[in-house]
Amino acid sequence: SSMELPADFNPGPNAASTVVVRPSKLVRVDFQVIRLGQISGHVEAPPKSGDDNDVETIVIRLEPGGRYTTPDYDGNFAFYNLPEGQYKVSIDDTTMPRFSVMNTQTGFDVEIKAGQDASKINFGYTIEIPQKPIRRINLGSDATAPIAQ
């Protein structure tokens, strides 16, 4: 029964078959099942500094299919039960922490082959807080004196 297959298997292309059963005769029908794969990865984040760097809020998207997930506290994520094919795994840049700068590419093309899991994907980013420029003003009485730096 295709309803009783484990979650990491799908019925093959011929999931149904018509069989003639005769009294006292043995009938055999073989069905193909396909093992599904997975894509896993890690988001390498800088050490937490307050609420501005929460790796668990980053959204990771899988196309085709429109699936998405978020990493756990340690930055690990996975997509399970995927049929064989080509996929694109990417970080949704609108969900990245403030002042984050990616130090890896933002998307990876991944191929899953029957019965095999894809290689692990690694994303990484740093936090680069912009510095405000400092402007110095000479408040002395001599307006022609050079400004001390």
PDB file of C-alpha atoms in Angstrom, residues 16-65:
ATOM      1  CA  ALA A  16      -1.087   0.652  -9.551  1.00  0.00           C
ATOM      2  CA  SER A  17      -1.543  -2.529 -11.549  1.00  0.00           C
ATOM      3  CA  THR A  18      -4.427  -4.763 -12.602  1.00  0.00           C
ATOM      4  CA  VAL A  19      -3.908  -8.401 -11.636  1.00  0.00           C
ATOM      5  CA  VAL A  20      -6.015 -11.447 -12.477  1.00  0.00           C
ATOM      6  CA  VAL A  21      -6.197 -13.773  -9.486  1.00  0.00           C
ATOM      7  CA  ARG A  22      -7.211 -17.399 -10.114  1.00  0.00           C
ATOM      8  CA  PRO A  23      -8.055 -20.005  -7.482  1.00  0.00           C
ATOM      9  CA  SER A  24      -5.081 -21.990  -6.212  1.00  0.00           C
ATOM     10  CA  LYS A  25      -2.644 -20.008  -8.368  1.00  0.00           C
ATOM     11  CA  LEU A  26       0.229 -17.806  -7.302  1.00  0.00           C
ATOM     12  CA  VAL A  27       0.393 -14.302  -8.768  1.00  0.00           C
ATOM     13  CA  ARG A  28       3.298 -11.931  -8.328  1.00  0.00           C
ATOM     14  CA  VAL A  29       3.411  -8.217  -9.077  1.00  0.00           C
ATOM     15  CA  ASP A  30       6.477  -6.101  -8.358  1.00  0.00           C
ATOM     16  CA  PHE A  31       6.174  -2.396  -7.685  1.00  0.00           C
ATOM     17  CA  GLN A  32       9.013   0.064  -7.727  1.00  0.00           C
ATOM     18  CA  VAL A  33       9.590   2.417  -4.820  1.00  0.00           C
ATOM     19  CA  ILE A  34      11.930   5.384  -4.974  1.00  0.00           C
ATOM     20  CA  ARG A  35      14.070   6.436  -2.048  1.00  0.00           C
ATOM     21  CA  LEU A  36      13.857  10.169  -1.428  1.00  0.00           C
ATOM     22  CA  GLY A  37      16.836  12.367  -0.635  1.00  0.00           C
ATOM     23  CA  GLN A  38      17.615  15.318   1.571  1.00  0.00           C
ATOM     24  CA  ILE A  39      19.532  18.567   1.498  1.00  0.00           C
ATOM     25  CA  SER A  40      21.169  19.723   4.704  1.00  0.00           C
ATOM     26  CA  GLY A  41      23.389  22.605   5.584  1.00  0.00           C
ATOM     27  CA  HIS A  42      24.699  25.082   8.087  1.00  0.00           C
ATOM     28  CA  VAL A  43      24.613  28.860   8.487  1.00  0.00           C
ATOM     29  CA  GLU A  44      27.865  30.069  10.062  1.00  0.00           C
ATOM     30  CA  ALA A  45      26.985  33.155  12.067  1.00  0.00           C
ATOM     31  CA  PRO A  46      29.178  35.455  14.129  1.00  0.00           C
ATOM     32  CA  PRO A  47      28.776  35.271  17.923  1.00  0.00           C
ATOM     33  CA  LYS A  48      25.486  36.676  19.180  1.00  0.00           C
ATOM     34  CA  SER A  49      25.510  40.252  20.378  1.00  0.00           C
ATOM     35  CA  GLY A  50      22.031  41.098  21.583  1.00  0.00           C
ATOM     36  CA  ASP A  51      18.939  40.623  19.432  1.00  0.00           C
ATOM     37  CA  ASP A  52      20.562  41.867  16.203  1.00  0.00           C
ATOM     38  CA  ASN A  53      22.117  38.514  15.274  1.00  0.00           C
ATOM     39  CA  ASP A  54      19.543  35.758  15.647  1.00  0.00           C
ATOM     40  CA  VAL A  55      20.389  32.984  13.161  1.00  0.00           C
ATOM     41  CA  GLU A  56      17.038  31.286  13.879  1.00  0.00           C
ATOM     42  CA  THR A  57      15.129  34.063  12.089  1.00  0.00           C
ATOM     43  CA  ILE A  58      16.891  33.594   8.727  1.00  0.00           C
ATOM     44  CA  VAL A  59      14.669  31.993   6.074  1.00  0.00           C
ATOM     45  CA  ILE A  60      16.230  29.476   3.686  1.00  0.00           C
ATOM     46  CA  ARG A  61      14.237  28.778   0.515  1.00  0.00           C
ATOM     47  CA  LEU A  62      14.126  25.705  -1.734  1.00  0.00           C
ATOM     48  CA  GLU A  63      13.028  25.949  -5.368  1.00  0.00           C
ATOM     49  CA  PRO A  64      11.217  24.475  -7.159  1.00  0.00           C
ATOM     50  CA  GLY A  65       8.443  23.770  -4.744  1.00  0.00           C
TER      51      GLY A  65
END
